[in-house]
CSV table of C-alpha atoms and ligand atoms in Angstrom, one decimal:
chain,number,residue,atom,x,y,z
D,30,UNK,CA,-99.6,19.6,24.7
D,31,UNK,CA,-95.9,20.7,24.7
D,32,UNK,CA,-93.2,19.5,27.1
D,33,UNK,CA,-93.3,21.1,30.6
D,34,UNK,CA,-91.3,24.3,30.7
D,35,UNK,CA,-88.5,24.3,33.3
D,36,UNK,CA,-88.3,27.7,35.0
D,37,UNK,CA,-84.7,29.1,35.4
D,38,UNK,CA,-85.4,29.4,39.1
D,39,UNK,CA,-85.8,25.6,39.3
D,40,UNK,CA,-82.3,25.0,38.0
D,41,UNK,CA,-79.7,24.4,40.7
D,42,UNK,CA,-76.3,26.0,40.7
D,43,UNK,CA,-73.5,24.4,38.6
D,44,UNK,CA,-71.7,22.8,41.5
D,45,UNK,CA,-75.0,21.2,42.7
D,46,UNK,CA,-75.7,19.9,39.2
D,47,UNK,CA,-72.3,18.3,39.0
D,48,UNK,CA,-72.7,16.7,42.4
D,49,UNK,CA,-76.1,15.4,41.5
D,50,UNK,CA,-74.8,13.9,38.2
D,51,UNK,CA,-72.0,12.2,40.2
D,52,UNK,CA,-74.6,10.7,42.6
D,53,UNK,CA,-76.5,9.4,39.6
D,54,UNK,CA,-73.3,7.9,38.0
D,55,UNK,CA,-73.4,10.4,35.1
D,56,UNK,CA,-70.2,11.9,33.8
D,57,UNK,CA,-70.8,15.4,32.4
D,58,UNK,CA,-68.3,16.3,29.6
D,59,UNK,CA,-68.3,19.8,28.0
D,60,UNK,CA,-66.5,21.4,25.1
D,61,UNK,CA,-64.9,24.9,25.7
D,62,UNK,CA,-67.4,26.4,23.3
D,63,UNK,CA,-70.3,25.8,25.8
D,64,UNK,CA,-71.4,28.8,27.9
D,65,UNK,CA,-69.9,29.4,31.4
D,66,UNK,CA,-72.8,27.8,33.3
D,67,UNK,CA,-72.5,24.5,31.4
D,68,UNK,CA,-68.7,24.6,31.7
D,69,UNK,CA,-69.0,25.1,35.4
D,70,UNK,CA,-71.5,22.2,35.7
D,71,UNK,CA,-69.2,19.7,33.9
D,72,UNK,CA,-66.8,17.2,35.5
D,73,UNK,CA,-64.4,17.8,32.6
D,74,UNK,CA,-64.1,20.6,30.1
D,75,UNK,CA,-61.8,20.3,27.1
D,76,UNK,CA,-61.0,20.4,23.4
D,77,UNK,CA,-62.2,17.6,21.0
D,78,UNK,CA,-59.0,15.5,21.6
D,79,UNK,CA,-59.1,15.8,25.4
D,80,UNK,CA,-62.9,15.0,25.4
D,81,UNK,CA,-62.3,11.9,23.2
D,82,UNK,CA,-59.5,10.7,25.5
D,83,UNK,CA,-61.6,11.3,28.6
D,84,UNK,CA,-64.5,9.2,27.1
D,85,UNK,CA,-62.0,6.5,26.0
D,86,UNK,CA,-60.7,6.0,29.6
D,87,UNK,CA,-64.0,6.4,31.4
D,88,UNK,CA,-65.9,3.5,33.0
D,89,UNK,CA,-69.0,5.7,33.6
D,90,UNK,CA,-72.3,4.0,33.0
D,91,UNK,CA,-73.7,7.2,31.5
D,92,UNK,CA,-72.2,10.3,29.8
D,93,UNK,CA,-74.1,13.6,29.4
D,94,UNK,CA,-72.2,15.2,26.5
D,95,UNK,CA,-72.4,19.0,26.3
D,96,UNK,CA,-71.2,19.8,22.9
D,97,UNK,CA,-72.4,19.0,19.4
D,98,UNK,CA,-73.7,15.8,17.9
D,99,UNK,CA,-70.5,14.5,16.3
D,100,UNK,CA,-68.8,14.9,19.7
D,101,UNK,CA,-71.4,12.8,21.5
D,102,UNK,CA,-71.2,10.2,18.8
D,103,UNK,CA,-67.4,10.1,19.3
D,104,UNK,CA,-67.9,9.6,23.1
D,105,UNK,CA,-70.4,6.8,22.3
D,106,UNK,CA,-67.9,5.1,20.0
D,107,UNK,CA,-65.0,5.3,22.5
D,108,UNK,CA,-67.0,4.5,25.6
D,109,UNK,CA,-69.4,1.8,24.3
D,110,UNK,CA,-70.6,0.6,27.8
D,111,UNK,CA,-72.0,4.1,28.6
D,112,UNK,CA,-75.5,5.4,27.7
D,113,UNK,CA,-74.6,8.7,26.0
D,114,UNK,CA,-77.1,11.5,25.9
D,115,UNK,CA,-77.1,15.2,25.1
D,116,UNK,CA,-79.0,18.4,26.2
D,117,UNK,CA,-80.2,19.0,22.6
D,118,UNK,CA,-80.2,16.4,19.8
D,119,UNK,CA,-80.4,19.2,17.2
D,120,UNK,CA,-77.0,20.6,18.1
D,121,UNK,CA,-75.2,19.9,14.8
D,122,UNK,CA,-72.2,21.3,13.0
D,123,UNK,CA,-71.8,23.0,9.6
D,124,UNK,CA,-68.5,21.1,9.0
D,125,UNK,CA,-70.1,17.7,9.7
D,126,UNK,CA,-73.1,18.7,7.5
D,127,UNK,CA,-70.9,19.6,4.6
D,128,UNK,CA,-69.7,16.0,4.1
D,129,UNK,CA,-72.2,13.3,3.5
D,130,UNK,CA,-71.0,9.7,3.7
D,131,UNK,CA,-72.5,8.8,0.2
D,132,UNK,CA,-70.8,11.8,-1.4
D,133,UNK,CA,-67.5,11.0,0.3
D,134,UNK,CA,-67.6,7.3,-0.9
D,135,UNK,CA,-68.2,8.5,-4.5
D,136,UNK,CA,-65.3,11.0,-4.3
D,137,UNK,CA,-63.0,8.3,-2.8
D,138,UNK,CA,-63.8,6.1,-5.8
D,139,UNK,CA,-63.2,8.9,-8.2
D,140,UNK,CA,-59.8,9.8,-6.7
D,141,UNK,CA,-58.8,6.1,-6.8
D,142,UNK,CA,-59.5,5.9,-10.5
D,143,UNK,CA,-57.8,9.2,-11.2
D,144,UNK,CA,-54.7,8.5,-9.1
D,145,UNK,CA,-54.5,4.7,-9.7
D,146,UNK,CA,-54.2,4.4,-5.9
D,147,UNK,CA,-56.8,4.8,-3.2
D,148,UNK,CA,-56.0,7.9,-1.1
D,149,UNK,CA,-55.8,7.6,2.6
D,150,UNK,CA,-58.7,9.5,4.0
D,151,UNK,CA,-57.9,11.7,7.0
D,152,UNK,CA,-61.0,13.1,8.6
D,153,UNK,CA,-61.2,16.0,11.0
D,154,UNK,CA,-63.2,14.8,14.0
D,155,UNK,CA,-65.9,17.3,13.1
D,156,UNK,CA,-67.7,14.8,10.9
D,157,UNK,CA,-70.4,12.2,11.3
D,158,UNK,CA,-69.8,8.6,12.6
D,159,UNK,CA,-70.7,7.5,9.0
D,160,UNK,CA,-67.9,9.6,7.5
D,161,UNK,CA,-65.5,8.4,10.2
D,162,UNK,CA,-66.4,4.8,9.2
D,163,UNK,CA,-65.2,5.6,5.6
D,164,UNK,CA,-62.0,7.2,6.9
D,165,UNK,CA,-58.6,5.7,7.6
D,166,UNK,CA,-57.7,7.9,10.5
D,167,UNK,CA,-59.2,10.8,12.4
D,168,UNK,CA,-57.5,14.0,13.7
D,169,UNK,CA,-58.4,17.0,15.8
D,170,UNK,CA,-57.0,20.5,15.7
D,171,UNK,CA,-54.7,19.4,18.5
D,172,UNK,CA,-53.0,16.5,16.7
D,173,UNK,CA,-53.7,17.1,13.0
D,174,UNK,CA,-50.1,17.8,12.1
D,175,UNK,CA,-48.9,14.6,13.8
D,176,UNK,CA,-51.6,12.5,12.3
D,177,UNK,CA,-50.8,13.8,8.7
D,178,UNK,CA,-47.1,13.3,9.3
D,179,UNK,CA,-47.8,9.7,10.4
D,180,UNK,CA,-48.9,8.8,6.9
D,181,UNK,CA,-46.1,7.7,4.5
D,182,UNK,CA,-45.0,10.5,2.2
D,183,UNK,CA,-45.8,8.6,-1.0
D,184,UNK,CA,-49.4,8.0,0.0
D,185,UNK,CA,-51.9,10.4,-1.5
D,186,UNK,CA,-54.3,11.9,1.1
D,187,UNK,CA,-57.8,13.1,1.0
D,188,UNK,CA,-58.5,15.5,3.9
D,189,UNK,CA,-62.2,16.0,4.9
D,190,UNK,CA,-64.2,18.1,5.7
D,191,UNK,CA,-62.5,21.4,6.6
D,192,UNK,CA,-60.7,23.2,3.7
D,193,UNK,CA,-59.2,25.8,6.0
D,194,UNK,CA,-57.7,23.3,8.5
D,195,UNK,CA,-56.6,21.2,5.4
D,196,UNK,CA,-55.0,24.2,3.8
D,197,UNK,CA,-53.1,25.1,6.9
D,198,UNK,CA,-51.9,21.5,7.2
D,199,UNK,CA,-50.7,21.6,3.6
D,200,UNK,CA,-48.8,24.8,4.4
D,201,UNK,CA,-47.2,23.5,7.6
D,202,UNK,CA,-46.4,19.9,6.5
D,203,UNK,CA,-45.5,20.5,2.9
D,204,UNK,CA,-48.1,17.8,1.8
D,205,UNK,CA,-50.4,18.3,-1.1
D,206,UNK,CA,-53.6,16.8,0.3
D,207,UNK,CA,-56.8,16.8,-1.7
D,208,UNK,CA,-59.2,19.0,0.3
D,209,UNK,CA,-62.9,18.6,0.8
D,210,UNK,CA,-64.8,21.9,0.4
D,211,UNK,CA,-66.3,22.3,3.9
D,212,UNK,CA,-65.9,25.1,6.4
D,213,UNK,CA,-67.0,26.1,9.9
D,214,UNK,CA,-69.8,28.7,9.7
D,215,UNK,CA,-68.3,30.5,12.8
D,216,UNK,CA,-64.6,30.7,11.9
D,217,UNK,CA,-65.4,31.4,8.2
D,218,UNK,CA,-66.8,34.8,9.3
D,219,UNK,CA,-63.7,36.1,11.0
D,220,UNK,CA,-62.5,39.2,9.2
D,221,UNK,CA,-58.9,40.0,8.6
D,222,UNK,CA,-59.7,43.8,8.4
D,223,UNK,CA,-61.4,43.8,11.8
D,224,UNK,CA,-58.5,41.8,13.2
D,225,UNK,CA,-55.9,44.3,11.9
D,226,UNK,CA,-57.9,47.2,13.4
D,227,UNK,CA,-57.9,45.4,16.8
D,228,UNK,CA,-54.2,44.7,16.5
D,229,UNK,CA,-53.5,48.4,15.8
D,230,UNK,CA,-55.7,49.4,18.8
D,231,UNK,CA,-53.9,46.9,21.1
D,232,UNK,CA,-50.2,47.3,20.6
D,233,UNK,CA,-48.2,44.5,22.3
D,234,UNK,CA,-51.1,42.1,22.1
D,235,UNK,CA,-50.7,38.5,20.8
D,236,UNK,CA,-53.2,37.2,18.2
D,237,UNK,CA,-54.2,33.5,18.4
D,238,UNK,CA,-56.5,32.0,15.8
D,239,UNK,CA,-58.0,28.6,15.2
D,240,UNK,CA,-56.9,26.7,12.1
D,241,UNK,CA,-60.5,26.6,11.0
D,242,UNK,CA,-60.1,30.3,10.2
D,243,UNK,CA,-59.5,31.4,6.6
D,244,UNK,CA,-55.9,31.9,5.4
D,245,UNK,CA,-55.9,35.7,5.6
D,246,UNK,CA,-56.9,35.6,9.3
D,247,UNK,CA,-54.3,32.8,10.0
D,248,UNK,CA,-51.6,34.7,8.2
D,249,UNK,CA,-52.3,37.9,10.3
D,250,UNK,CA,-52.1,35.8,13.5
D,251,UNK,CA,-49.0,35.3,15.7
D,252,UNK,CA,-50.1,31.7,16.5
D,253,UNK,CA,-52.5,29.3,14.9
D,254,UNK,CA,-53.7,26.9,17.6
D,255,UNK,CA,-56.5,24.6,18.5
D,256,UNK,CA,-58.4,25.5,21.7
D,257,UNK,CA,-56.1,23.4,24.0
D,258,UNK,CA,-53.1,25.0,22.5
D,259,UNK,CA,-54.6,28.5,23.1
D,260,UNK,CA,-55.0,27.6,26.8
D,261,UNK,CA,-51.4,26.5,27.1
D,262,UNK,CA,-50.1,29.6,25.3
D,263,UNK,CA,-52.2,32.0,27.5
D,264,UNK,CA,-50.5,30.4,30.6
D,265,UNK,CA,-47.0,30.4,29.2
D,266,UNK,CA,-46.6,33.5,27.1
D,267,UNK,CA,-45.4,36.8,28.6
D,268,UNK,CA,-48.0,38.9,26.8
D,269,UNK,CA,-51.0,40.1,28.8
D,270,UNK,CA,-53.5,40.9,26.1
D,271,UNK,CA,-54.6,38.2,23.6
D,272,UNK,CA,-56.8,38.7,20.5
D,273,UNK,CA,-58.7,35.5,20.2
D,274,UNK,CA,-59.9,34.2,16.8
D,275,UNK,CA,-62.2,31.4,17.8
D,276,UNK,CA,-65.7,30.8,19.2
D,277,UNK,CA,-66.7,33.4,21.7
D,278,UNK,CA,-67.3,31.1,24.8
D,279,UNK,CA,-63.6,30.2,24.6
D,280,UNK,CA,-63.0,33.6,26.4
D,281,UNK,CA,-64.7,32.3,29.5
D,282,UNK,CA,-62.4,29.2,29.5
D,283,UNK,CA,-59.3,31.4,29.0
D,284,UNK,CA,-60.4,33.6,31.8
D,285,UNK,CA,-60.8,30.6,34.1
D,286,UNK,CA,-57.4,29.1,33.3
D,287,UNK,CA,-55.3,32.3,33.0
D,288,UNK,CA,-57.2,35.1,34.7
D,289,UNK,CA,-54.2,37.4,34.8
D,290,UNK,CA,-54.6,38.3,31.1
D,291,UNK,CA,-57.1,40.4,29.0
D,292,UNK,CA,-58.8,38.5,26.2
D,293,UNK,CA,-60.5,40.3,23.3
D,294,UNK,CA,-62.7,38.5,20.9
D,295,UNK,CA,-62.1,38.9,17.2
D,296,UNK,CA,-64.1,40.1,15.2
D,297,UNK,CA,-65.2,42.2,18.2
D,298,UNK,CA,-67.0,41.9,21.5
D,299,UNK,CA,-70.1,43.8,20.2
D,300,UNK,CA,-70.8,41.1,17.5
D,301,UNK,CA,-72.4,37.8,18.5
D,302,UNK,CA,-71.6,36.1,15.2
D,303,UNK,CA,-68.6,34.4,16.8
D,304,UNK,CA,-70.9,32.3,18.9
D,305,UNK,CA,-71.7,28.9,17.4
D,306,UNK,CA,-75.5,28.6,17.0
D,307,UNK,CA,-75.3,24.8,17.3
D,308,UNK,CA,-73.4,24.9,20.6
D,309,UNK,CA,-75.8,27.6,21.9
D,310,UNK,CA,-78.7,25.2,21.5
D,311,UNK,CA,-77.5,23.5,24.7
D,312,UNK,CA,-78.8,25.6,27.7
D,313,UNK,CA,-78.7,25.2,31.5
D,314,UNK,CA,-82.4,24.2,31.4
D,315,UNK,CA,-81.8,21.5,28.7
D,316,UNK,CA,-78.8,20.2,30.6
D,317,UNK,CA,-80.9,19.9,33.8
D,318,UNK,CA,-83.7,18.1,31.9
D,319,UNK,CA,-81.2,15.7,30.2
D,320,UNK,CA,-79.8,14.7,33.6
D,321,UNK,CA,-83.4,14.1,34.9
D,322,UNK,CA,-84.5,12.1,31.9
D,323,UNK,CA,-81.2,10.6,30.8
D,324,UNK,CA,-82.0,11.6,27.2
D,325,UNK,CA,-82.1,12.3,24.4
D,326,UNK,CA,-79.8,9.4,23.6
D,327,UNK,CA,-77.1,9.3,20.9
D,328,UNK,CA,-76.6,5.8,19.5
D,329,UNK,CA,-74.3,4.8,16.6
D,330,UNK,CA,-75.5,1.8,14.5
D,331,UNK,CA,-73.3,-1.3,14.9
D,332,UNK,CA,-72.2,-1.5,11.2
D,333,UNK,CA,-70.9,2.1,11.4
D,334,UNK,CA,-69.5,1.8,14.9
D,335,UNK,CA,-66.9,-0.8,14.2
D,336,UNK,CA,-65.0,0.9,11.3
D,337,UNK,CA,-65.5,4.4,12.9
D,338,UNK,CA,-63.9,3.2,16.1
D,339,UNK,CA,-61.0,1.7,14.2
D,340,UNK,CA,-60.2,5.2,12.6
D,341,UNK,CA,-60.5,6.8,16.1
D,342,UNK,CA,-58.3,4.2,17.7
D,343,UNK,CA,-55.7,4.8,15.0
D,344,UNK,CA,-55.7,8.5,15.9
D,345,UNK,CA,-55.4,7.8,19.6
D,346,UNK,CA,-52.3,5.6,18.9
D,347,UNK,CA,-50.6,8.5,17.0
D,348,UNK,CA,-51.5,11.1,19.5
R,419,LIG,P1,-61.0,22.0,19.1
R,419,LIG,O1,-61.6,22.2,20.5
R,419,LIG,O2,-60.5,20.7,18.9
R,419,LIG,O3,-60.0,23.1,18.9
R,419,LIG,O4,-62.2,22.2,18.1
R,419,LIG,C1,-62.8,23.3,17.8
R,419,LIG,C2,-64.2,23.1,17.2
R,419,LIG,O5,-64.6,23.7,16.3
R,419,LIG,C3,-65.1,22.2,17.8
R,419,LIG,O6,-66.3,22.2,17.2
R,420,LIG,FE1,-69.1,23.1,14.0
R,420,LIG,FE2,-67.9,25.5,13.8
R,420,LIG,FE3,-69.8,25.1,15.7
R,420,LIG,FE4,-67.4,23.9,15.9
R,420,LIG,S1,-67.8,26.1,16.0
R,420,LIG,S2,-69.4,22.9,16.2
R,420,LIG,S3,-66.8,23.5,13.8
R,420,LIG,S4,-70.1,25.0,13.4
């Protein structure tokens, strides 16, 4: 017999869900790529860096993390006293999947013998806890430049797993980091041709794209920013129309924070391929069930937790 099905009419409104979670001592954290219902149900919505900081400073006994698995692992590492659980344990990430710890360890050894010096491994936070444990320091889209610049210029760097973010960092810092060949299945699909059509159809608009986008899309953009940077720009810039090159649910967040503007999704509102299929696995029904059952849990094995936490702490010191 399958699990009982929760009817949508059984699910309370977002504000009620949040209050109920508060009563139960559960902190609900959500990434800006979650749908509007989940964002509205959360105590805190943010980018990967803000969510990591929120977990690190929390004294909650339980965290329901609405995002993908590597984000929940990060919360478990930074808030070890909390039971961390998620709406859907299968919510993964193509970037995290592209870099397996065993493969990374072999490549680090290979580079060490080739260069005569072990490279510093900088890992984008979109990776597993096991990969974080093999890394010297973690970064997010919001602090990647500062993290790379914190490493002495003579030290060779291996950047994992996103080749697009890594390429953008090489361009903007002048470093020549070795890049792992991973990419985000959502940002990889943004098309520069569609973007240019949108730009021609919307004169005076400002294009903002995420550094996980391929170089032609980044080059055609006015600003390359992580999701927190996009929110800041939308509040500060004098433009009123923004073409947004990132996951589609970010538009909901932008509309909440700066409702005076018009936001147009690249590659186009009629196409759902800019929605992350992993993030979409989390639904209002699964969130409600997770709060009822306090599961499924995300637990990081001890032997991985210690070195992974060290790499995260090093990032938090830089940022
Ligand atoms: P940021 O929120 O850090 O910009 O990350 C984007 C992302 O792809 C998360 O999966
Ligand atoms: Fe991973 Fe891309 Fe989805 Fe973010 S949007 S979770 S990087 S697959």
